[in-house]
Short mmCIF file of C-alpha atoms in Angstrom, two decimals:
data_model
loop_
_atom_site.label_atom_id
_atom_site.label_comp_id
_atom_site.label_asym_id
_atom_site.label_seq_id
_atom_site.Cartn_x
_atom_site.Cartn_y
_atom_site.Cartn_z
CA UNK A 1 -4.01 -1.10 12.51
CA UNK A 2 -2.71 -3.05 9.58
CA UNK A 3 -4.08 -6.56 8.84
CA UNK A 4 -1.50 -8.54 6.81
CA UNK A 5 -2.87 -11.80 7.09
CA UNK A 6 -1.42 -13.93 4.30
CA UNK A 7 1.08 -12.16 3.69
CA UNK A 8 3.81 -14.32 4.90
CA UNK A 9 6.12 -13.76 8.03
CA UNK A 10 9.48 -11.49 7.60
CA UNK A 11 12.07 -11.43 10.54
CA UNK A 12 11.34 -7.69 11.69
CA UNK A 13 15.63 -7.01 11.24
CA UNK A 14 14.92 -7.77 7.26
CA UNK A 15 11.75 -5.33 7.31
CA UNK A 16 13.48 -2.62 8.86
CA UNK A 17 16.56 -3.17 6.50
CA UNK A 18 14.23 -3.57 3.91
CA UNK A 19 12.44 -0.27 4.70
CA UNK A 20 15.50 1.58 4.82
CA UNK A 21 16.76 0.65 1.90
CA UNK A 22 13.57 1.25 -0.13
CA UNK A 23 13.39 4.71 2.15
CA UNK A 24 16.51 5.55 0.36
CA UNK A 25 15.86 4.84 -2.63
CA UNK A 26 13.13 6.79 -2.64
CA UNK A 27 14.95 9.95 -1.74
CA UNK A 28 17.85 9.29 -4.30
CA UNK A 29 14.97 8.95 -7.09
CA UNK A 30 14.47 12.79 -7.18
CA UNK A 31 10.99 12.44 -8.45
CA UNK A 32 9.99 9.24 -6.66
CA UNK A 33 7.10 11.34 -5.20
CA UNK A 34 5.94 13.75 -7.90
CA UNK A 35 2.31 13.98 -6.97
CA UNK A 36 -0.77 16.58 -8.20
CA UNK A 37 -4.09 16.64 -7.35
CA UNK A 38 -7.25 18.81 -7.92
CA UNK A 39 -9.13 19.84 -5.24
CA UNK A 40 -12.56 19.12 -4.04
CA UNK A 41 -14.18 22.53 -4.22
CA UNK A 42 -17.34 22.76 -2.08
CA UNK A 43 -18.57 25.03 -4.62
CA UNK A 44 -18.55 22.85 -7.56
CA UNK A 45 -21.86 22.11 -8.05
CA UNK A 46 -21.61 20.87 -11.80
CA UNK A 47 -24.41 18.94 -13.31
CA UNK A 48 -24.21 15.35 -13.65
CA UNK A 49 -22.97 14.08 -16.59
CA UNK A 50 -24.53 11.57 -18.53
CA UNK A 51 -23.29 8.71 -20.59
CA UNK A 52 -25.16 5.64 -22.38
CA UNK A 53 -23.25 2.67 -23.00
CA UNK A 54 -24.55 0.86 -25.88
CA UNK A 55 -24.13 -2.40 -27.39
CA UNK A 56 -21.48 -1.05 -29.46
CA UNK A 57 -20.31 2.52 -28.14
CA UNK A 58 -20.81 5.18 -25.76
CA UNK A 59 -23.22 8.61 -26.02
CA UNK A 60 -21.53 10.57 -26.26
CA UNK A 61 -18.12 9.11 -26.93
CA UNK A 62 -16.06 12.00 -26.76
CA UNK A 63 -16.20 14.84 -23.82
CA UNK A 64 -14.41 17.72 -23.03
CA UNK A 65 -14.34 18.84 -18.93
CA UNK A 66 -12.39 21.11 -17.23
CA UNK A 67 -10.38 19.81 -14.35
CA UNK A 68 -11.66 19.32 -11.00
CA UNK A 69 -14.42 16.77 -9.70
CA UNK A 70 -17.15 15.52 -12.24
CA UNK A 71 -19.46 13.30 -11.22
CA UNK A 72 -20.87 10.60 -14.07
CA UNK A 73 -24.20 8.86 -14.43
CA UNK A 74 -23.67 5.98 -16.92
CA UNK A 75 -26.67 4.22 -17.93
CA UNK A 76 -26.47 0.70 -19.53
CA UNK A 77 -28.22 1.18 -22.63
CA UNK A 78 -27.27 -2.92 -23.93
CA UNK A 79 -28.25 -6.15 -23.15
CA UNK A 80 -25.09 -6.91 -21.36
CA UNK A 81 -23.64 -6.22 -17.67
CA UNK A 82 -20.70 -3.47 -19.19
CA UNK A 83 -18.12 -1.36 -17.49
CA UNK A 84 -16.91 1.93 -17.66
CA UNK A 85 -13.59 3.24 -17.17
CA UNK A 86 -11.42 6.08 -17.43
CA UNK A 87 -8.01 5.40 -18.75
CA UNK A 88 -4.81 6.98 -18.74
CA UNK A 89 -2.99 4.81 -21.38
CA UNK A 90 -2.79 1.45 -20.11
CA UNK A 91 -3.49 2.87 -16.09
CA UNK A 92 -7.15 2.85 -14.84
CA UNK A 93 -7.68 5.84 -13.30
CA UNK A 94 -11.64 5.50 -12.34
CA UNK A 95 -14.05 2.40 -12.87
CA UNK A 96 -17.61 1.65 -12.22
CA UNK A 97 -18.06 -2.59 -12.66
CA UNK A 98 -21.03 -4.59 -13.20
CA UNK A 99 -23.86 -2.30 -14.40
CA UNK A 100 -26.44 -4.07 -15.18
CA UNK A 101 -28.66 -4.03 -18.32
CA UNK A 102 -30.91 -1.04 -18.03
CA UNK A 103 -30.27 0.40 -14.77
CA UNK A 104 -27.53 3.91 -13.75
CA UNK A 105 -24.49 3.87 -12.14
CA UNK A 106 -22.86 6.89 -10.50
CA UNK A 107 -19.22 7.59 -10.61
CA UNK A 108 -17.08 10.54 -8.84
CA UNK A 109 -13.63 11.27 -9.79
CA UNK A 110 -11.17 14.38 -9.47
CA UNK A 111 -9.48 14.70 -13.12
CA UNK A 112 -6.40 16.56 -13.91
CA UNK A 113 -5.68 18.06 -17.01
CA UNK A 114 -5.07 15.72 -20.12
CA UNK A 115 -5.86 13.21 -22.31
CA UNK A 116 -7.61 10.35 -21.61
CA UNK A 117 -9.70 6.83 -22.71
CA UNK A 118 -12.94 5.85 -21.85
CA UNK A 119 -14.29 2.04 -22.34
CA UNK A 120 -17.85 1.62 -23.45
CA UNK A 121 -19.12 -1.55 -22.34
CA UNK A 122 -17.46 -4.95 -23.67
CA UNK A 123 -13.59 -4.91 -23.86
CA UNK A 124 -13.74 -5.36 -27.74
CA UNK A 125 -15.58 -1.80 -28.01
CA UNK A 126 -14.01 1.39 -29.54
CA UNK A 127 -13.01 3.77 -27.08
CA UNK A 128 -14.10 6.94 -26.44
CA UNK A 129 -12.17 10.01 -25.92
CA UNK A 130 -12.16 12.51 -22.47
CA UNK A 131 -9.92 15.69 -23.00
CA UNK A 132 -9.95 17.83 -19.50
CA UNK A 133 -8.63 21.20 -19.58
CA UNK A 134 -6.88 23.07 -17.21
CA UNK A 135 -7.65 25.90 -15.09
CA UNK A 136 -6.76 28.22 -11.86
CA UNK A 137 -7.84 25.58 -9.24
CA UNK A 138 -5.60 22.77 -11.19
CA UNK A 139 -2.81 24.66 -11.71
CA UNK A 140 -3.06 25.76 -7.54
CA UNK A 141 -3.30 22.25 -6.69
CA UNK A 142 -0.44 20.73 -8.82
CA UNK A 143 1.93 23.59 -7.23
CA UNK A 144 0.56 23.07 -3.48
CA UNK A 145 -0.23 19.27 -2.44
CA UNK A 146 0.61 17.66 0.94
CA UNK A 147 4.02 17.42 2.99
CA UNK A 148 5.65 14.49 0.86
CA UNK A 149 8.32 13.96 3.78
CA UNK A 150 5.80 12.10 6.25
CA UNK A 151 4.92 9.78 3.28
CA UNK A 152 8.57 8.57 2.96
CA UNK A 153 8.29 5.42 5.07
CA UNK A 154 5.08 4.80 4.57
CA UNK A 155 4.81 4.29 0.96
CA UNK A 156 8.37 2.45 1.26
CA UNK A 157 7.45 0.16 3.40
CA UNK A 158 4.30 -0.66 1.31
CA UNK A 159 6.49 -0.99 -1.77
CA UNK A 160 8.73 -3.56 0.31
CA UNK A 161 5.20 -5.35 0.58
CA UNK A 162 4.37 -5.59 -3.04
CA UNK A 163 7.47 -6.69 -3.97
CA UNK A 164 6.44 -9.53 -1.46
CA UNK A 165 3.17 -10.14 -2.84
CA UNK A 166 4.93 -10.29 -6.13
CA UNK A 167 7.41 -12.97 -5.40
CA UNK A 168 4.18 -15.19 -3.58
CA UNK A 169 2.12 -14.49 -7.23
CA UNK A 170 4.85 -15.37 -9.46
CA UNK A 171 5.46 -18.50 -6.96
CA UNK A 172 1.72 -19.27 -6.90
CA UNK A 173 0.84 -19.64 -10.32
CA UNK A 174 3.84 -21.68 -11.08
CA UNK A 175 2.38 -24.32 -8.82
CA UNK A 176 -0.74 -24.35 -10.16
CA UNK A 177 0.24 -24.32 -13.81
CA UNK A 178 2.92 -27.57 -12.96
CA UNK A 179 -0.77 -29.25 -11.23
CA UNK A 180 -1.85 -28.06 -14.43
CA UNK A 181 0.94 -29.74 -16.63
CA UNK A 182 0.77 -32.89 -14.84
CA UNK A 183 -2.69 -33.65 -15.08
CA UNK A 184 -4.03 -33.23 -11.64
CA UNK A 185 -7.14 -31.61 -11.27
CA UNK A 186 -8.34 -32.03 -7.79
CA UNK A 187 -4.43 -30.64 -6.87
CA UNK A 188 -5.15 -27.59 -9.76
CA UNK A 189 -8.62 -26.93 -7.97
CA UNK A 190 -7.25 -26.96 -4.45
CA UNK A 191 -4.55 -24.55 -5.44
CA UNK A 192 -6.80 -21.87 -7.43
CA UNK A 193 -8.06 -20.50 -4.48
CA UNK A 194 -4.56 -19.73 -2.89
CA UNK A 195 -2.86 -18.58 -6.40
CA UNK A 196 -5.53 -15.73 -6.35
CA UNK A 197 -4.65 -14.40 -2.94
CA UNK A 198 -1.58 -12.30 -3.54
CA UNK A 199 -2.80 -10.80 -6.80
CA UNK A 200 -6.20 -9.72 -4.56
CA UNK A 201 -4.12 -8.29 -1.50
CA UNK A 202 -2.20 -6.16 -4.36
CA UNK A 203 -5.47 -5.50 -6.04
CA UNK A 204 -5.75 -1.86 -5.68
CA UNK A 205 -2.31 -1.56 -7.74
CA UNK A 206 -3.00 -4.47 -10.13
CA UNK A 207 -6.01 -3.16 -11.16
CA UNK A 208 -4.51 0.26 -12.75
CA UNK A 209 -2.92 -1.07 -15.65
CA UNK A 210 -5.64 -1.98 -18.10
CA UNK A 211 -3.81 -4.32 -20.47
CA UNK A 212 -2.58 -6.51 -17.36
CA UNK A 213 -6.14 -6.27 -15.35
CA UNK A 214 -7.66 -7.56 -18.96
CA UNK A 215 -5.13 -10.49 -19.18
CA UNK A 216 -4.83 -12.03 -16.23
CA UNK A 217 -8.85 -11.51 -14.74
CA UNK A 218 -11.53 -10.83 -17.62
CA UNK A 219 -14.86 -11.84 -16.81
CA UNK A 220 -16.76 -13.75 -19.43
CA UNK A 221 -19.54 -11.36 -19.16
CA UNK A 222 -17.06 -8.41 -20.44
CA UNK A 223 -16.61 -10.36 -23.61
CA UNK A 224 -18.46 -10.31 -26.84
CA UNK A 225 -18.14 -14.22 -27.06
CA UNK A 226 -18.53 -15.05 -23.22
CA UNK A 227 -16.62 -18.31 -22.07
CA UNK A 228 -15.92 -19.05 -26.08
CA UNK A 229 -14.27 -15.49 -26.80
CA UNK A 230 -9.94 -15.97 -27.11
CA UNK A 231 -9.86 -13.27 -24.84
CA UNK A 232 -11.03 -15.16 -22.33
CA UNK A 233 -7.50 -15.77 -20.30
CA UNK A 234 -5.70 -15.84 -16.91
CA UNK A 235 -7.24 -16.43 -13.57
CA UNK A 236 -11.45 -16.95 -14.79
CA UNK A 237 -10.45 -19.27 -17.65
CA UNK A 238 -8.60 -21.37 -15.28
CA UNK A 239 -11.68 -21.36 -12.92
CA UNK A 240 -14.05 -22.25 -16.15
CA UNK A 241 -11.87 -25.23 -16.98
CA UNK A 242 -11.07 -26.67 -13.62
CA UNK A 243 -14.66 -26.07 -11.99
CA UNK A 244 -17.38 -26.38 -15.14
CA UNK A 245 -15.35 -28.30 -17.65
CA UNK A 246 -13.74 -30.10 -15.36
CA UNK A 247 -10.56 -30.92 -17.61
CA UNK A 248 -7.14 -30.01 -17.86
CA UNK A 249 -4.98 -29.96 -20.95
CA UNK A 250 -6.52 -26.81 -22.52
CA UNK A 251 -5.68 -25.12 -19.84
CA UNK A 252 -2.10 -25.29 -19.88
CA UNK A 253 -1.28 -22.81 -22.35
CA UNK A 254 -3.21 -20.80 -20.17
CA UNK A 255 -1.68 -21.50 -17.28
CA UNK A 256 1.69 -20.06 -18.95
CA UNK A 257 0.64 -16.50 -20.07
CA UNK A 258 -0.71 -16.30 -16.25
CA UNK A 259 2.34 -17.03 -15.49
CA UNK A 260 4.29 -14.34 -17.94
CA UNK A 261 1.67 -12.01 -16.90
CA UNK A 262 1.90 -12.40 -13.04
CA UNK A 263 6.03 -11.99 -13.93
CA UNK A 264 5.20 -8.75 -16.02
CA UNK A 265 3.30 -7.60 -12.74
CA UNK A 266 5.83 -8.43 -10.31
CA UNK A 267 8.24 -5.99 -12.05
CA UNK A 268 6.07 -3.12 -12.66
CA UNK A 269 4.94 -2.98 -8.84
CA UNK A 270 9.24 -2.89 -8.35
CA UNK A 271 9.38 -0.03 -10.95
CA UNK A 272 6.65 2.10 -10.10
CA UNK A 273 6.58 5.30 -8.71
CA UNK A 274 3.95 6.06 -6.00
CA UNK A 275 2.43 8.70 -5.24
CA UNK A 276 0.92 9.55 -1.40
CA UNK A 277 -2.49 9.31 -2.12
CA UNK A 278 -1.65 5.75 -3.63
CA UNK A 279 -2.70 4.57 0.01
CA UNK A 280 -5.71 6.00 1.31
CA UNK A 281 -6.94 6.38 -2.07
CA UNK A 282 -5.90 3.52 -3.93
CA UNK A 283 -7.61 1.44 -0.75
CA UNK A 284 -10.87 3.67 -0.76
CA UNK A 285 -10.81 3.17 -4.56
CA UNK A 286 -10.78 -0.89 -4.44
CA UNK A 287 -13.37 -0.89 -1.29
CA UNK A 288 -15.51 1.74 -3.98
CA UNK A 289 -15.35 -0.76 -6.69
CA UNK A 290 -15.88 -3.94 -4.70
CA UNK A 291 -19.17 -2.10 -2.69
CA UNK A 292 -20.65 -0.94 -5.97
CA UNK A 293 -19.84 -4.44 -8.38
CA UNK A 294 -17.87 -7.31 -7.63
CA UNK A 295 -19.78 -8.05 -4.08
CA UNK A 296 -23.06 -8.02 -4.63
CA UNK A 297 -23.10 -9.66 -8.04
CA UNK A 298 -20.08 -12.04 -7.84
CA UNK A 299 -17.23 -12.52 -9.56
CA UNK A 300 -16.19 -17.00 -9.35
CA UNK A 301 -18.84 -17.90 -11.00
CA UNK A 302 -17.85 -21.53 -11.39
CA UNK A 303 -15.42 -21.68 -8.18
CA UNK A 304 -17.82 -19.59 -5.88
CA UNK A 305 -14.59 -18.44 -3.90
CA UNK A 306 -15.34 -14.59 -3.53
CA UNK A 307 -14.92 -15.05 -0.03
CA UNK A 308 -11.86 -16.16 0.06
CA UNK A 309 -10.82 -13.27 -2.26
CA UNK A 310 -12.49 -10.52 -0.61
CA UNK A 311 -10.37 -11.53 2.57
CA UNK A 312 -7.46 -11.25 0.61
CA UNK A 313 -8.70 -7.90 -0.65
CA UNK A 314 -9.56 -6.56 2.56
CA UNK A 315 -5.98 -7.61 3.88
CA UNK A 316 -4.19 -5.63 0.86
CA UNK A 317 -7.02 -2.13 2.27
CA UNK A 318 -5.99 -2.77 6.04
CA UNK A 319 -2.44 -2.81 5.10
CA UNK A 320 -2.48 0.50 3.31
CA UNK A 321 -5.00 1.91 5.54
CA UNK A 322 -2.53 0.88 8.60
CA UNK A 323 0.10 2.73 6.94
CA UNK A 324 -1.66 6.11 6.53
CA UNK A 325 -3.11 5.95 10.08
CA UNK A 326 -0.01 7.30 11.98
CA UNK A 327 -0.03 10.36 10.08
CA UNK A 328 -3.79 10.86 10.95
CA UNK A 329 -3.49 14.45 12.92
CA UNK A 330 -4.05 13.85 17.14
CA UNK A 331 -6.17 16.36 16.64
CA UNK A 332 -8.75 14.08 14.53
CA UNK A 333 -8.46 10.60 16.59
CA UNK A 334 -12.19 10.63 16.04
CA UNK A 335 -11.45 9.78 12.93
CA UNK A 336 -8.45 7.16 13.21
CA UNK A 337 -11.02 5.81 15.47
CA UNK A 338 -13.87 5.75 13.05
CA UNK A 339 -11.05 4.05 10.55
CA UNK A 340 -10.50 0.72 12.91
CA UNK A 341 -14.31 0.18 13.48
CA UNK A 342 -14.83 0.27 9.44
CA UNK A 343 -11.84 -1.88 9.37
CA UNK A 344 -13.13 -4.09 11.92
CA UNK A 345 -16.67 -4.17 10.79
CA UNK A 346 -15.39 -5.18 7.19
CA UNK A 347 -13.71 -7.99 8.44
CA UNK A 348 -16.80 -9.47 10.59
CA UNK A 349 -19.16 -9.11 8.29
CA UNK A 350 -16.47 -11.83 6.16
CA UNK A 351 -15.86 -13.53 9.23
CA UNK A 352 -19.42 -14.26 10.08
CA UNK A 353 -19.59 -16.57 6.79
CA UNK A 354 -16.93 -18.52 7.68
CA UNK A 355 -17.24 -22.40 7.67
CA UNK A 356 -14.27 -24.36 9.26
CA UNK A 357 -11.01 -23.28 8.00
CA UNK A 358 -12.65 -21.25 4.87
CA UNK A 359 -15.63 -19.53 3.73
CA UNK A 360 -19.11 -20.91 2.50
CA UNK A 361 -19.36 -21.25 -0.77
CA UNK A 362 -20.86 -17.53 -2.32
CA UNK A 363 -23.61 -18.99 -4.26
CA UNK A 364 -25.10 -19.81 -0.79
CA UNK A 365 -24.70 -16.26 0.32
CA UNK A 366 -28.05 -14.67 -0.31
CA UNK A 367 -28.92 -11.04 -1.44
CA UNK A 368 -28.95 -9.64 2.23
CA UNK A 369 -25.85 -11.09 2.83
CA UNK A 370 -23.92 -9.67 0.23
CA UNK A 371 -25.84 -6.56 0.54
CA UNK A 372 -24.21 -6.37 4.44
CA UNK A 373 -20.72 -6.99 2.77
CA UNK A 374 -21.05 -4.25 0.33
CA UNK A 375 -22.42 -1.74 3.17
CA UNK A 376 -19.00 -2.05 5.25
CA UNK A 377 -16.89 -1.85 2.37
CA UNK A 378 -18.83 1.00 0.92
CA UNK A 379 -19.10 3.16 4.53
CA UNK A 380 -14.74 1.54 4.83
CA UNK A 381 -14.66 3.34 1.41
CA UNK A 382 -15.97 6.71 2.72
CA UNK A 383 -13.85 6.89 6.00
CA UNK A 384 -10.66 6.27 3.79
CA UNK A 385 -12.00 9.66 1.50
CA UNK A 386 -12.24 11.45 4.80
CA UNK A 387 -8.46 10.11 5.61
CA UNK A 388 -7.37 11.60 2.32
CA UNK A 389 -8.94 14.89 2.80
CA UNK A 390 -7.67 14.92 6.07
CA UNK A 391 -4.43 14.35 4.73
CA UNK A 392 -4.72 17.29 2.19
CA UNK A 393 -4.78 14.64 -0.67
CA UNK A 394 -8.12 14.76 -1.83
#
């Protein structure tokens, strides 16, 4: 059931020698696979934790949990749309986008024992700290986990895909950065939309390491000095300059760090080690986040392409969901069932905006609309959870 639109034709001998090799360089990695999780308990009935983001830190800004599933209530304290993440170093491990002055957000996620980061609203904001401790279910979990074996091919076979989606980044923005150089911006403008397509269908990867995720797509909303702050970079500052100021030459220096930074990216998705749950879960995550932020309040504010991007988004899910569903039990075809018609519903509810060979442009998509949107991808983003427990990986 994988939808790999965009994604660029490969003769099926080079996939399967592809595959192969990446198969066995999997198994020769030893560790390739190393994966630990803590398990829902149906039990855990902990209270929900609270945390204010304010205009300058969180409250409280330092928590200590012990492992298992926590579920968060951040409430936007500021006069700002902020974010909140949970970081492990530079990898995002949970993220709640786009909450809006005022209002509560909910966030679930299963945490293992360590030491971790939290943002508290704009990117130039201390961070607070999250220690979680372990305990008998964590330490049960870690030594059980599901039959790595089965996930061999599958998570090979993806990693033959984003080295794909690398190579089509890297080429992308080199295009649009020599439109760029030359002057050209009704070329530069026509080729934004396309440079952002790989980097969305690898989206639920891109999007763990922090320092990347804040180079090459900040929002101006994120930063303390909106459009004017020098961490405004990559893909939005691009958009601000080609589609509001309408000029090129500032943009060119810009242009090249995109370009360094979609490189950077392009080798750490060939060095990275994945983990089985880095399908269903990684595409359950992205559908999460783009249900509960980027759909509903929009993310080109100057382009108005978010169509074009979820698509791309929603191709990068349906691949990884298309490479879990063979190992759904026959036992539970109810449920790869329930899978394709989330899939499917996902992709009509994009489809049914489309004008010619694109998408209208999202400012003309009204509340409903986008409301519909973030519905399928939200009830996509349960049926993938149910995949992962299924699996024994969540």
């Amino acid at each position: 059931m994988s939808d790999e639109r965009g994604a660029g034709p490969v003769p099926s001998r080079l996939m399967r020698l592809a595959v192969v090799g990446a198969a066995c360089l999997a198994v020769a990695s030893g560790g390739l696979f190393y994966y630990a999780t803590v398990s829902r308990q149906s039990g855990n009935a902990a209270a929900v934790i609270k945390v204010e983001v304010g205009a300058k830190a969180c409250t409280p800004n330092a928590l200590t949990l012990p492992a298992g599933r926590h579920v968060f209530e951040i409430h936007n304290t500021s006069d700002r749309p902020v974010e909140w993440e949970i970081l492990d170093g530079i990898m995002v491990l949970e993220e709640r986008e786009n909450i809006v002055p005022g209002l509560r957000q909910t966030l679930a996620a299963n945490l293992k024992p360590g030491q971790y980061q939290i943002t508290c609203g704009l990117l130039s904001n201390p961070r607070g700290r999250l220690t979680v401790t372990a305990n008998a279910a964590s330490d049960a979990a870690a030594a059980a986990g599901p039959d790595l074996r089965a996930f061999i091919g599958p998570l090979s076979e993806y990693k033959v895909f984003l080295a794909m989606q690398g190579a089509n980044l890297v080429a992308a923005t080199e295009k649009l950065a020599d439109a760029l150089k030359a002057g050209d911006l009704e070329g530069a403008r026509a080729l934004y939309e396309p440079s952002r397509l790989p980097y969305r269908q690898v989206e639920a990867v891109a999007m763990r390491w922090a320092d990347l995720q804040t180079a090459i797509d900040p929002v101006a909303d994120y930063l303390e000095h909106r459009e004017k702050d020098d961490h405004f970079t990559g893909y939005h500052r691009l958009e601000y300059g080609l589609f509001a100021a309408n000029e090129t030459a500032s943009l060119v220096s810009v242009a090249d760090k995109l370009v360094a930074d979609a490189n950077e990216l392009k080798a750490r998705m060939r060095s990275m080690k994945l983990a089985p749950d880095d399908l269903s879960g990684g595409a359950a995550r992205l559908a999460r986040r783009l249900a509960d932020g980027k759909i509903e309040s929009g993310e080109n504010a100057y382009a108005h392409s978010d169509l074009a991007d979820l698509n791309a988004s929603l191709t990068g899910i349906a691949k990884m969901a298309g490479l879990v569903r063979p190992l759904i039990p026959d036992g539970s075809s109810d449920l790869a069932q329930e899978l394709d018609a989330r899939l499917k519903a996902a992709r009509l509810s994009l489809d049914a905006l489309k004008s010619g060979d694109g998408y209208v442009a999202y400012d003309k998509v009204d509340v409903a609309g986008r409301r519909t949107i973030a519905e399928t991808f939200r009830a996509l983003a349960d049926t993938l959870d149910k995949v992962s427990n299924r699996l024994s990986l969540g």
